[in-house]
mmCIF file with all atom_site columns, C-alpha atoms in Angstrom:
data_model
loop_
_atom_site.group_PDB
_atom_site.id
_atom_site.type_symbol
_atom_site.label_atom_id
_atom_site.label_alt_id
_atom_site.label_comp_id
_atom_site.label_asym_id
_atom_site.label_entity_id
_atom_site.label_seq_id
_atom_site.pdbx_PDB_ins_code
_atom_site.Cartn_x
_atom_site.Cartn_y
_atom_site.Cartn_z
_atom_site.occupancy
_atom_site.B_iso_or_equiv
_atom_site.pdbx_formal_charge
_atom_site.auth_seq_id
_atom_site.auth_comp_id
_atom_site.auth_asym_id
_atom_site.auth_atom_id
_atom_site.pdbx_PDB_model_num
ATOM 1   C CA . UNK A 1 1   ? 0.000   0.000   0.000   1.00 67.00 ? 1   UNK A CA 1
ATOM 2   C CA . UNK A 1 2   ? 2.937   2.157   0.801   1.00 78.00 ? 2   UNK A CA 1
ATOM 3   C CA . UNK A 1 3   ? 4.603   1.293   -2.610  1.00 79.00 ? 3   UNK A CA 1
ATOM 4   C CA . UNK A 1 4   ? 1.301   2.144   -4.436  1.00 78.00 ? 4   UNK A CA 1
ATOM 5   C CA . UNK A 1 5   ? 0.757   5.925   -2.738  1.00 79.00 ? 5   UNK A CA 1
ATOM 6   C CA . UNK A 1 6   ? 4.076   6.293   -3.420  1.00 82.00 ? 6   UNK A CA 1
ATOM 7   C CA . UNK A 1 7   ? 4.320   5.380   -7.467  1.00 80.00 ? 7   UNK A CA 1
ATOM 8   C CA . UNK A 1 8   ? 0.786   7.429   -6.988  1.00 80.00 ? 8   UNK A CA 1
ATOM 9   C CA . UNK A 1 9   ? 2.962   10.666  -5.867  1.00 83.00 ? 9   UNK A CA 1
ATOM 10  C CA . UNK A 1 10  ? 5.795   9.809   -8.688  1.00 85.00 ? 10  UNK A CA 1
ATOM 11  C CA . UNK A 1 11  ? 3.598   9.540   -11.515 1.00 82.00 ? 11  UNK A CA 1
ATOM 12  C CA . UNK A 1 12  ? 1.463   12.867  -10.491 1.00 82.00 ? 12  UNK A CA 1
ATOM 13  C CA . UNK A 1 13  ? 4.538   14.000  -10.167 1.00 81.00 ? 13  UNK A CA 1
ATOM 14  C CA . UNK A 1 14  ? 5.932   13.245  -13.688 1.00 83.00 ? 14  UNK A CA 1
ATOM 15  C CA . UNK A 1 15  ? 2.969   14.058  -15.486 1.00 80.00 ? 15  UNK A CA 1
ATOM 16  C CA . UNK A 1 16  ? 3.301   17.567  -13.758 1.00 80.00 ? 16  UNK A CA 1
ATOM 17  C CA . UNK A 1 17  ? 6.509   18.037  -14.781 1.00 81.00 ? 17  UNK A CA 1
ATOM 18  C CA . UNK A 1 18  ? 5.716   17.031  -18.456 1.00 79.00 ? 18  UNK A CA 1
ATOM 19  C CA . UNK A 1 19  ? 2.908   19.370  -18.416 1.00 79.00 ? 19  UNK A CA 1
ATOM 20  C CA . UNK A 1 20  ? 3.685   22.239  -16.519 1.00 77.00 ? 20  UNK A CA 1
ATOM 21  C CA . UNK A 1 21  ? 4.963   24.089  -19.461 1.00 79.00 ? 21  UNK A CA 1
ATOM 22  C CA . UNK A 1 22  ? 2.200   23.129  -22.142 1.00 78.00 ? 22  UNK A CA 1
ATOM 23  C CA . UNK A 1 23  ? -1.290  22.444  -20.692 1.00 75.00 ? 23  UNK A CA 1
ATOM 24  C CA . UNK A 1 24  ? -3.045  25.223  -18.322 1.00 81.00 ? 24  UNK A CA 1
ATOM 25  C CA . UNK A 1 25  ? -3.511  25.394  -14.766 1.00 80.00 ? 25  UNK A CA 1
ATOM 26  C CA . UNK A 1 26  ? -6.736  23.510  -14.497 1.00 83.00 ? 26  UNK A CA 1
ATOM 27  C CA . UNK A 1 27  ? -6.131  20.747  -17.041 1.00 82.00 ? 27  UNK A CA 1
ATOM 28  C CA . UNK A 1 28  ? -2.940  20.311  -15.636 1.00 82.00 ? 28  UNK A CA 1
ATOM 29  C CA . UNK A 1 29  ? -4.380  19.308  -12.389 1.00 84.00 ? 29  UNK A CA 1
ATOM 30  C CA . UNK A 1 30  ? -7.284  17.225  -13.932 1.00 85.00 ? 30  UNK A CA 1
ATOM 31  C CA . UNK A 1 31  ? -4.367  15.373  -15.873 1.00 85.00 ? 31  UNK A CA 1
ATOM 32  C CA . UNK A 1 32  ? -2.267  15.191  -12.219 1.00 85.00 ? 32  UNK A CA 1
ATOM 33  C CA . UNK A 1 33  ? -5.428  13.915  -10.577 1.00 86.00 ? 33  UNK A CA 1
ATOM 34  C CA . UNK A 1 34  ? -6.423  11.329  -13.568 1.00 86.00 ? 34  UNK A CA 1
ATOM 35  C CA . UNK A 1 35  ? -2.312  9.553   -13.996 1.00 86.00 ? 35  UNK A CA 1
ATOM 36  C CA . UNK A 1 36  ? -2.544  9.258   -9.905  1.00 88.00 ? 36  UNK A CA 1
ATOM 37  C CA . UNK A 1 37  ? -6.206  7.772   -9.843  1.00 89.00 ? 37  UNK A CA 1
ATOM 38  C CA . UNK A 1 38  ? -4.889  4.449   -10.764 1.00 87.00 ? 38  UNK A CA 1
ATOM 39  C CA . UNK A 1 39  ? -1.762  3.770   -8.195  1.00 86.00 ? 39  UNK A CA 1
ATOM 40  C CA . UNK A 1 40  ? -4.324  5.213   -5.618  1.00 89.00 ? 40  UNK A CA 1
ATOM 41  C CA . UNK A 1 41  ? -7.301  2.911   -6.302  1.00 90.00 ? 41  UNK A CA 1
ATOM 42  C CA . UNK A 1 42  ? -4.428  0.240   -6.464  1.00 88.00 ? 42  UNK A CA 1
ATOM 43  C CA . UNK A 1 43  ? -3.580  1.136   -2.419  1.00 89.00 ? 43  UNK A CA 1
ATOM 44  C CA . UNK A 1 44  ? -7.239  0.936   -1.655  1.00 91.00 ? 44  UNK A CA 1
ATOM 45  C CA . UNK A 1 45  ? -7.337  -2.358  -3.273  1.00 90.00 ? 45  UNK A CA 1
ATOM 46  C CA . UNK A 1 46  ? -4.187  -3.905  -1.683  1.00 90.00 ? 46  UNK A CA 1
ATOM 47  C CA . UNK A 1 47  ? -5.429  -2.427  1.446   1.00 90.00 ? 47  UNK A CA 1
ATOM 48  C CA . UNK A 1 48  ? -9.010  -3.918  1.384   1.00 90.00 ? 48  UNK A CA 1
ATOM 49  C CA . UNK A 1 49  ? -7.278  -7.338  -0.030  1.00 89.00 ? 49  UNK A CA 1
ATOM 50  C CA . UNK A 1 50  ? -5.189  -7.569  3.432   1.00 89.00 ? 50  UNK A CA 1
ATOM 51  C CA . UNK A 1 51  ? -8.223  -6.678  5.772   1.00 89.00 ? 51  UNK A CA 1
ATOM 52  C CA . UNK A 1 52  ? -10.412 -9.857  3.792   1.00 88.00 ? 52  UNK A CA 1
ATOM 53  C CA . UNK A 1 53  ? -6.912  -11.975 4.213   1.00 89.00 ? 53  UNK A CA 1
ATOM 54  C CA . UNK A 1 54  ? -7.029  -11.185 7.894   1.00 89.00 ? 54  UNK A CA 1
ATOM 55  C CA . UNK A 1 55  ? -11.022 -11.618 8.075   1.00 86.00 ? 55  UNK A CA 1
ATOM 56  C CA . UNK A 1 56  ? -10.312 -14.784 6.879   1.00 84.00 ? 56  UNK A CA 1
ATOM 57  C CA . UNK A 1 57  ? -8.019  -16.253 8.786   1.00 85.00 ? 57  UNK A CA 1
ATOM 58  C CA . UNK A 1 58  ? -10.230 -15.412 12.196  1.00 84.00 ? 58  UNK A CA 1
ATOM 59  C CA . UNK A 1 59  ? -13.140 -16.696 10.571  1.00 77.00 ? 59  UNK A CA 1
ATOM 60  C CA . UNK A 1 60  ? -15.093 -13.610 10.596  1.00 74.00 ? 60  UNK A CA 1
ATOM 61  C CA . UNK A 1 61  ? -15.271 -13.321 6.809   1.00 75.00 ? 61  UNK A CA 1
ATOM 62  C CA . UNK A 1 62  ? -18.290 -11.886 5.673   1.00 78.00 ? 62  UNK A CA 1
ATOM 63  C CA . UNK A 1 63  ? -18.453 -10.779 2.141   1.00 82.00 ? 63  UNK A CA 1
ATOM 64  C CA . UNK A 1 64  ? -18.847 -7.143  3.000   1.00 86.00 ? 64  UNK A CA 1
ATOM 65  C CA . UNK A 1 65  ? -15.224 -6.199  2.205   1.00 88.00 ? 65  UNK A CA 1
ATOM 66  C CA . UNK A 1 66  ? -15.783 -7.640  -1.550  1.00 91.00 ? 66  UNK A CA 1
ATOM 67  C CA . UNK A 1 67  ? -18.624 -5.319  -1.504  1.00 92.00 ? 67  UNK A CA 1
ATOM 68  C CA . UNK A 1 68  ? -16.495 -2.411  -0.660  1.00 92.00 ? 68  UNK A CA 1
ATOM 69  C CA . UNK A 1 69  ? -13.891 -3.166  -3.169  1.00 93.00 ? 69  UNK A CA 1
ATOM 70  C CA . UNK A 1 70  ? -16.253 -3.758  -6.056  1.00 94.00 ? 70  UNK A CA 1
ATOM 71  C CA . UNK A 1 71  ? -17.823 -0.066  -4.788  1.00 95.00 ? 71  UNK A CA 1
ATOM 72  C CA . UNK A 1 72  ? -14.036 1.275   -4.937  1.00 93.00 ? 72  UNK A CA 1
ATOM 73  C CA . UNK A 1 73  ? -14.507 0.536   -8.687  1.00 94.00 ? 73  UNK A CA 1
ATOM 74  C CA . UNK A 1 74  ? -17.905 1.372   -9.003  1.00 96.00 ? 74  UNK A CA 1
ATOM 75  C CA . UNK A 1 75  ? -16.196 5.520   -7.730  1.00 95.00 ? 75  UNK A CA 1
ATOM 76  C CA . UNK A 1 76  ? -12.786 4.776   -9.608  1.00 94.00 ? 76  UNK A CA 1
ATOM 77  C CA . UNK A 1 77  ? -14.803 4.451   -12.800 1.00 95.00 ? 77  UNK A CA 1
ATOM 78  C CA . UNK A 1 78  ? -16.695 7.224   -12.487 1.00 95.00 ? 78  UNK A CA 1
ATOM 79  C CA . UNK A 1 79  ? -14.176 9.502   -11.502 1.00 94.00 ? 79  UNK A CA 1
ATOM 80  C CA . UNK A 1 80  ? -11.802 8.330   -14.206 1.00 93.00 ? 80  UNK A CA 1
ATOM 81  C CA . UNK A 1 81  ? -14.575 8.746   -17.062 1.00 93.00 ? 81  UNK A CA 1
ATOM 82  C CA . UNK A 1 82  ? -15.547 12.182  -16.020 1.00 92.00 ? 82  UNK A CA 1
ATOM 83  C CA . UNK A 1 83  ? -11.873 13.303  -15.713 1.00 91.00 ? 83  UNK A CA 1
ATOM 84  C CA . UNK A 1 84  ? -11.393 12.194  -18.976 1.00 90.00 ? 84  UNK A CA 1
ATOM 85  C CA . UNK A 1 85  ? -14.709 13.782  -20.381 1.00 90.00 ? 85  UNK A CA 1
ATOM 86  C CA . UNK A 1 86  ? -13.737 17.258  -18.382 1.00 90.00 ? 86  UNK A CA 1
ATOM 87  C CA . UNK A 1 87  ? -10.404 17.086  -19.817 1.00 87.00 ? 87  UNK A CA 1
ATOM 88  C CA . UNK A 1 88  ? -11.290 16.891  -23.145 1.00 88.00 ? 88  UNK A CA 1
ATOM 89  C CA . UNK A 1 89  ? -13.950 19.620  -22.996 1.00 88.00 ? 89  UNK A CA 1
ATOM 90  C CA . UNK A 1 90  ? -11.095 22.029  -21.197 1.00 87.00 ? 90  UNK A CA 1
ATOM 91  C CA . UNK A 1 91  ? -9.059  21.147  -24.297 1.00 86.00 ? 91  UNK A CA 1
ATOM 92  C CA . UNK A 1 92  ? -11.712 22.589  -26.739 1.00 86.00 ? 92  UNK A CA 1
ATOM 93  C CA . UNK A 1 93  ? -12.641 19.291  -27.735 1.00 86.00 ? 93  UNK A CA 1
ATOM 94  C CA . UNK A 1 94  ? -16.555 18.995  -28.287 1.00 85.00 ? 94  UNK A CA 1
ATOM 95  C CA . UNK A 1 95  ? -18.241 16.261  -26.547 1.00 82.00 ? 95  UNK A CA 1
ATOM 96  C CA . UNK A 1 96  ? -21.667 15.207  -27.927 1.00 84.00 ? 96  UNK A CA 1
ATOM 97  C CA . UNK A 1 97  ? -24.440 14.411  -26.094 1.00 84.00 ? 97  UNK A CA 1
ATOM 98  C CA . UNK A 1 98  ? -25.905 11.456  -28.016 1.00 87.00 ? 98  UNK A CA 1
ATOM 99  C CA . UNK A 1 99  ? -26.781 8.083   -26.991 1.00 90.00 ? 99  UNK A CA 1
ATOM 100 C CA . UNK A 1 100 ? -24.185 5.937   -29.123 1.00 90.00 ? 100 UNK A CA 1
ATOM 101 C CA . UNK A 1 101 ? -21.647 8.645   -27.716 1.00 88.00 ? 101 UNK A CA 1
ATOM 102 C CA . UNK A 1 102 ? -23.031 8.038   -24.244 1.00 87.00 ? 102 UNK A CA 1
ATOM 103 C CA . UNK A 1 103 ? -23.133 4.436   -24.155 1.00 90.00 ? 103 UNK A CA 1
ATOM 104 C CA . UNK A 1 104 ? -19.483 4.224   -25.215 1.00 90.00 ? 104 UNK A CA 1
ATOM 105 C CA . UNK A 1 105 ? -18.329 6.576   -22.332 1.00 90.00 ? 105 UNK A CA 1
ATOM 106 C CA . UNK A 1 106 ? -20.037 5.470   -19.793 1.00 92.00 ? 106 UNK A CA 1
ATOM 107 C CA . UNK A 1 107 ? -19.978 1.146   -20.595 1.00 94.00 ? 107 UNK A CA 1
ATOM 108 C CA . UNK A 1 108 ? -17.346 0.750   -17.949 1.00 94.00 ? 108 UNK A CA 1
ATOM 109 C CA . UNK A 1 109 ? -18.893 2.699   -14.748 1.00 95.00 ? 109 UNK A CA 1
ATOM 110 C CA . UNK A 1 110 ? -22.712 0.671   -16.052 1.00 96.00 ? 110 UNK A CA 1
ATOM 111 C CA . UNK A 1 111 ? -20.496 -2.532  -15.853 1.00 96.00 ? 111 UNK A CA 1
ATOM 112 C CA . UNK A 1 112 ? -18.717 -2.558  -12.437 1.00 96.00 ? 112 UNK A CA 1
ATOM 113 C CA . UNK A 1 113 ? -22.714 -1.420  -11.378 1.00 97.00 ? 113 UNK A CA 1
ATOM 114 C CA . UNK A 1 114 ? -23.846 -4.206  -12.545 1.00 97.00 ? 114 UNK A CA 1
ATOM 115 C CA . UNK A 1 115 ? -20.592 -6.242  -10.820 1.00 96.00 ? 115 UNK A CA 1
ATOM 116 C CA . UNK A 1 116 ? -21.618 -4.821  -7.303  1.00 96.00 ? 116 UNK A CA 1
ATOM 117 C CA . UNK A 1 117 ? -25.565 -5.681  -8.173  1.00 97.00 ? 117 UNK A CA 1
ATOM 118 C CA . UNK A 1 118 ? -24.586 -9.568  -8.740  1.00 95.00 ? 118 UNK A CA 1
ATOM 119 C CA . UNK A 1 119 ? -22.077 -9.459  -6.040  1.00 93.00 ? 119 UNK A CA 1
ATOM 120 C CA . UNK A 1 120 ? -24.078 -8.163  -3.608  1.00 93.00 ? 120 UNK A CA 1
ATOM 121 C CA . UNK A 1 121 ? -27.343 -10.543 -4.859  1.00 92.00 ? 121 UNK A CA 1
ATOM 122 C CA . UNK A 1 122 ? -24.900 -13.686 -4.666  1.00 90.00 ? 122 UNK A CA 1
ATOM 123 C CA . UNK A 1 123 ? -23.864 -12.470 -1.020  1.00 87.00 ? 123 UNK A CA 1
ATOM 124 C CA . UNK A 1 124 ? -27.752 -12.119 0.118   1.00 88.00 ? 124 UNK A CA 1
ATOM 125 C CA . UNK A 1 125 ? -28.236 -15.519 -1.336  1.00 85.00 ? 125 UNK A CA 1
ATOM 126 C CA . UNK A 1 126 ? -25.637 -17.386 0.839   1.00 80.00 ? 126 UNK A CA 1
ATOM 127 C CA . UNK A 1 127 ? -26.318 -15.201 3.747   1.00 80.00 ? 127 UNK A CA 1
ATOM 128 C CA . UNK A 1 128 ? -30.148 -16.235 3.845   1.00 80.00 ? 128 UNK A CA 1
ATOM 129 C CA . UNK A 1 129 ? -28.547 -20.120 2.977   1.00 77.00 ? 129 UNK A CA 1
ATOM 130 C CA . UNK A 1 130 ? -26.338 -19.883 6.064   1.00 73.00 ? 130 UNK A CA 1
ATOM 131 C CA . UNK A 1 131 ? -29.581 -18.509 7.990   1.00 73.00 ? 131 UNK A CA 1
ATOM 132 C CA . UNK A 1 132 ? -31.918 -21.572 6.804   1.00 77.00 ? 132 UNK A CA 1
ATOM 133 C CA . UNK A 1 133 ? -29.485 -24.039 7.149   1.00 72.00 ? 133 UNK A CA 1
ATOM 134 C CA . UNK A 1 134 ? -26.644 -25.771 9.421   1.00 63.00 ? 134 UNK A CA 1
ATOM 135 C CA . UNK A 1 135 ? -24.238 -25.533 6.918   1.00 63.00 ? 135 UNK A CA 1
ATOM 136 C CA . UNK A 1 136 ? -21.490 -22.438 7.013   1.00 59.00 ? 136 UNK A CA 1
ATOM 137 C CA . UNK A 1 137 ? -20.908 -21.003 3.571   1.00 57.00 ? 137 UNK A CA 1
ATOM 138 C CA . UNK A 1 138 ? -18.182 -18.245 5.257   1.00 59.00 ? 138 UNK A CA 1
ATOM 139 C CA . UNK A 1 139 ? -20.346 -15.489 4.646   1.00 55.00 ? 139 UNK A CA 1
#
Protein backbone atom coordinates (compact mmCIF):
# COMPACT_ATOMS: atom_id res chain seq x y z
CA UNK A 1 0.00 0.00 0.00
CA UNK A 2 2.94 2.16 0.80
CA UNK A 3 4.60 1.29 -2.61
CA UNK A 4 1.30 2.14 -4.44
CA UNK A 5 0.76 5.92 -2.74
CA UNK A 6 4.08 6.29 -3.42
CA UNK A 7 4.32 5.38 -7.47
CA UNK A 8 0.79 7.43 -6.99
CA UNK A 9 2.96 10.67 -5.87
CA UNK A 10 5.80 9.81 -8.69
CA UNK A 11 3.60 9.54 -11.51
CA UNK A 12 1.46 12.87 -10.49
CA UNK A 13 4.54 14.00 -10.17
CA UNK A 14 5.93 13.24 -13.69
CA UNK A 15 2.97 14.06 -15.49
CA UNK A 16 3.30 17.57 -13.76
CA UNK A 17 6.51 18.04 -14.78
CA UNK A 18 5.72 17.03 -18.46
CA UNK A 19 2.91 19.37 -18.42
CA UNK A 20 3.69 22.24 -16.52
CA UNK A 21 4.96 24.09 -19.46
CA UNK A 22 2.20 23.13 -22.14
CA UNK A 23 -1.29 22.44 -20.69
CA UNK A 24 -3.05 25.22 -18.32
CA UNK A 25 -3.51 25.39 -14.77
CA UNK A 26 -6.74 23.51 -14.50
CA UNK A 27 -6.13 20.75 -17.04
CA UNK A 28 -2.94 20.31 -15.64
CA UNK A 29 -4.38 19.31 -12.39
CA UNK A 30 -7.28 17.22 -13.93
CA UNK A 31 -4.37 15.37 -15.87
CA UNK A 32 -2.27 15.19 -12.22
CA UNK A 33 -5.43 13.92 -10.58
CA UNK A 34 -6.42 11.33 -13.57
CA UNK A 35 -2.31 9.55 -14.00
CA UNK A 36 -2.54 9.26 -9.90
CA UNK A 37 -6.21 7.77 -9.84
CA UNK A 38 -4.89 4.45 -10.76
CA UNK A 39 -1.76 3.77 -8.20
CA UNK A 40 -4.32 5.21 -5.62
CA UNK A 41 -7.30 2.91 -6.30
CA UNK A 42 -4.43 0.24 -6.46
CA UNK A 43 -3.58 1.14 -2.42
CA UNK A 44 -7.24 0.94 -1.66
CA UNK A 45 -7.34 -2.36 -3.27
CA UNK A 46 -4.19 -3.90 -1.68
CA UNK A 47 -5.43 -2.43 1.45
CA UNK A 48 -9.01 -3.92 1.38
CA UNK A 49 -7.28 -7.34 -0.03
CA UNK A 50 -5.19 -7.57 3.43
CA UNK A 51 -8.22 -6.68 5.77
CA UNK A 52 -10.41 -9.86 3.79
CA UNK A 53 -6.91 -11.98 4.21
CA UNK A 54 -7.03 -11.19 7.89
CA UNK A 55 -11.02 -11.62 8.07
CA UNK A 56 -10.31 -14.78 6.88
CA UNK A 57 -8.02 -16.25 8.79
CA UNK A 58 -10.23 -15.41 12.20
CA UNK A 59 -13.14 -16.70 10.57
CA UNK A 60 -15.09 -13.61 10.60
CA UNK A 61 -15.27 -13.32 6.81
CA UNK A 62 -18.29 -11.89 5.67
CA UNK A 63 -18.45 -10.78 2.14
CA UNK A 64 -18.85 -7.14 3.00
CA UNK A 65 -15.22 -6.20 2.20
CA UNK A 66 -15.78 -7.64 -1.55
CA UNK A 67 -18.62 -5.32 -1.50
CA UNK A 68 -16.50 -2.41 -0.66
CA UNK A 69 -13.89 -3.17 -3.17
CA UNK A 70 -16.25 -3.76 -6.06
CA UNK A 71 -17.82 -0.07 -4.79
CA UNK A 72 -14.04 1.28 -4.94
CA UNK A 73 -14.51 0.54 -8.69
CA UNK A 74 -17.91 1.37 -9.00
CA UNK A 75 -16.20 5.52 -7.73
CA UNK A 76 -12.79 4.78 -9.61
CA UNK A 77 -14.80 4.45 -12.80
CA UNK A 78 -16.69 7.22 -12.49
CA UNK A 79 -14.18 9.50 -11.50
CA UNK A 80 -11.80 8.33 -14.21
CA UNK A 81 -14.57 8.75 -17.06
CA UNK A 82 -15.55 12.18 -16.02
CA UNK A 83 -11.87 13.30 -15.71
CA UNK A 84 -11.39 12.19 -18.98
CA UNK A 85 -14.71 13.78 -20.38
CA UNK A 86 -13.74 17.26 -18.38
CA UNK A 87 -10.40 17.09 -19.82
CA UNK A 88 -11.29 16.89 -23.14
CA UNK A 89 -13.95 19.62 -23.00
CA UNK A 90 -11.10 22.03 -21.20
CA UNK A 91 -9.06 21.15 -24.30
CA UNK A 92 -11.71 22.59 -26.74
CA UNK A 93 -12.64 19.29 -27.73
CA UNK A 94 -16.56 18.99 -28.29
CA UNK A 95 -18.24 16.26 -26.55
CA UNK A 96 -21.67 15.21 -27.93
CA UNK A 97 -24.44 14.41 -26.09
CA UNK A 98 -25.90 11.46 -28.02
CA UNK A 99 -26.78 8.08 -26.99
CA UNK A 100 -24.18 5.94 -29.12
CA UNK A 101 -21.65 8.64 -27.72
CA UNK A 102 -23.03 8.04 -24.24
CA UNK A 103 -23.13 4.44 -24.15
CA UNK A 104 -19.48 4.22 -25.22
CA UNK A 105 -18.33 6.58 -22.33
CA UNK A 106 -20.04 5.47 -19.79
CA UNK A 107 -19.98 1.15 -20.59
CA UNK A 108 -17.35 0.75 -17.95
CA UNK A 109 -18.89 2.70 -14.75
CA UNK A 110 -22.71 0.67 -16.05
CA UNK A 111 -20.50 -2.53 -15.85
CA UNK A 112 -18.72 -2.56 -12.44
CA UNK A 113 -22.71 -1.42 -11.38
CA UNK A 114 -23.85 -4.21 -12.54
CA UNK A 115 -20.59 -6.24 -10.82
CA UNK A 116 -21.62 -4.82 -7.30
CA UNK A 117 -25.56 -5.68 -8.17
CA UNK A 118 -24.59 -9.57 -8.74
CA UNK A 119 -22.08 -9.46 -6.04
CA UNK A 120 -24.08 -8.16 -3.61
CA UNK A 121 -27.34 -10.54 -4.86
CA UNK A 122 -24.90 -13.69 -4.67
CA UNK A 123 -23.86 -12.47 -1.02
CA UNK A 124 -27.75 -12.12 0.12
CA UNK A 125 -28.24 -15.52 -1.34
CA UNK A 126 -25.64 -17.39 0.84
CA UNK A 127 -26.32 -15.20 3.75
CA UNK A 128 -30.15 -16.23 3.84
CA UNK A 129 -28.55 -20.12 2.98
CA UNK A 130 -26.34 -19.88 6.06
CA UNK A 131 -29.58 -18.51 7.99
CA UNK A 132 -31.92 -21.57 6.80
CA UNK A 133 -29.49 -24.04 7.15
CA UNK A 134 -26.64 -25.77 9.42
CA UNK A 135 -24.24 -25.53 6.92
CA UNK A 136 -21.49 -22.44 7.01
CA UNK A 137 -20.91 -21.00 3.57
CA UNK A 138 -18.18 -18.24 5.26
CA UNK A 139 -20.35 -15.49 4.65
Amino acid sequence: TVFSAIFAGAEGWQTFDDLVDTESRSILWMQVANSSLAWIVIAFLTSTAGFMLLRLKRGSFSGSLIVLSIFGMVVYSFVNTSLQIAIDILQGNAYEFNVQNIINTLSVPFGWIAVLWVTMTILKGLRQKQAQSERYWGI
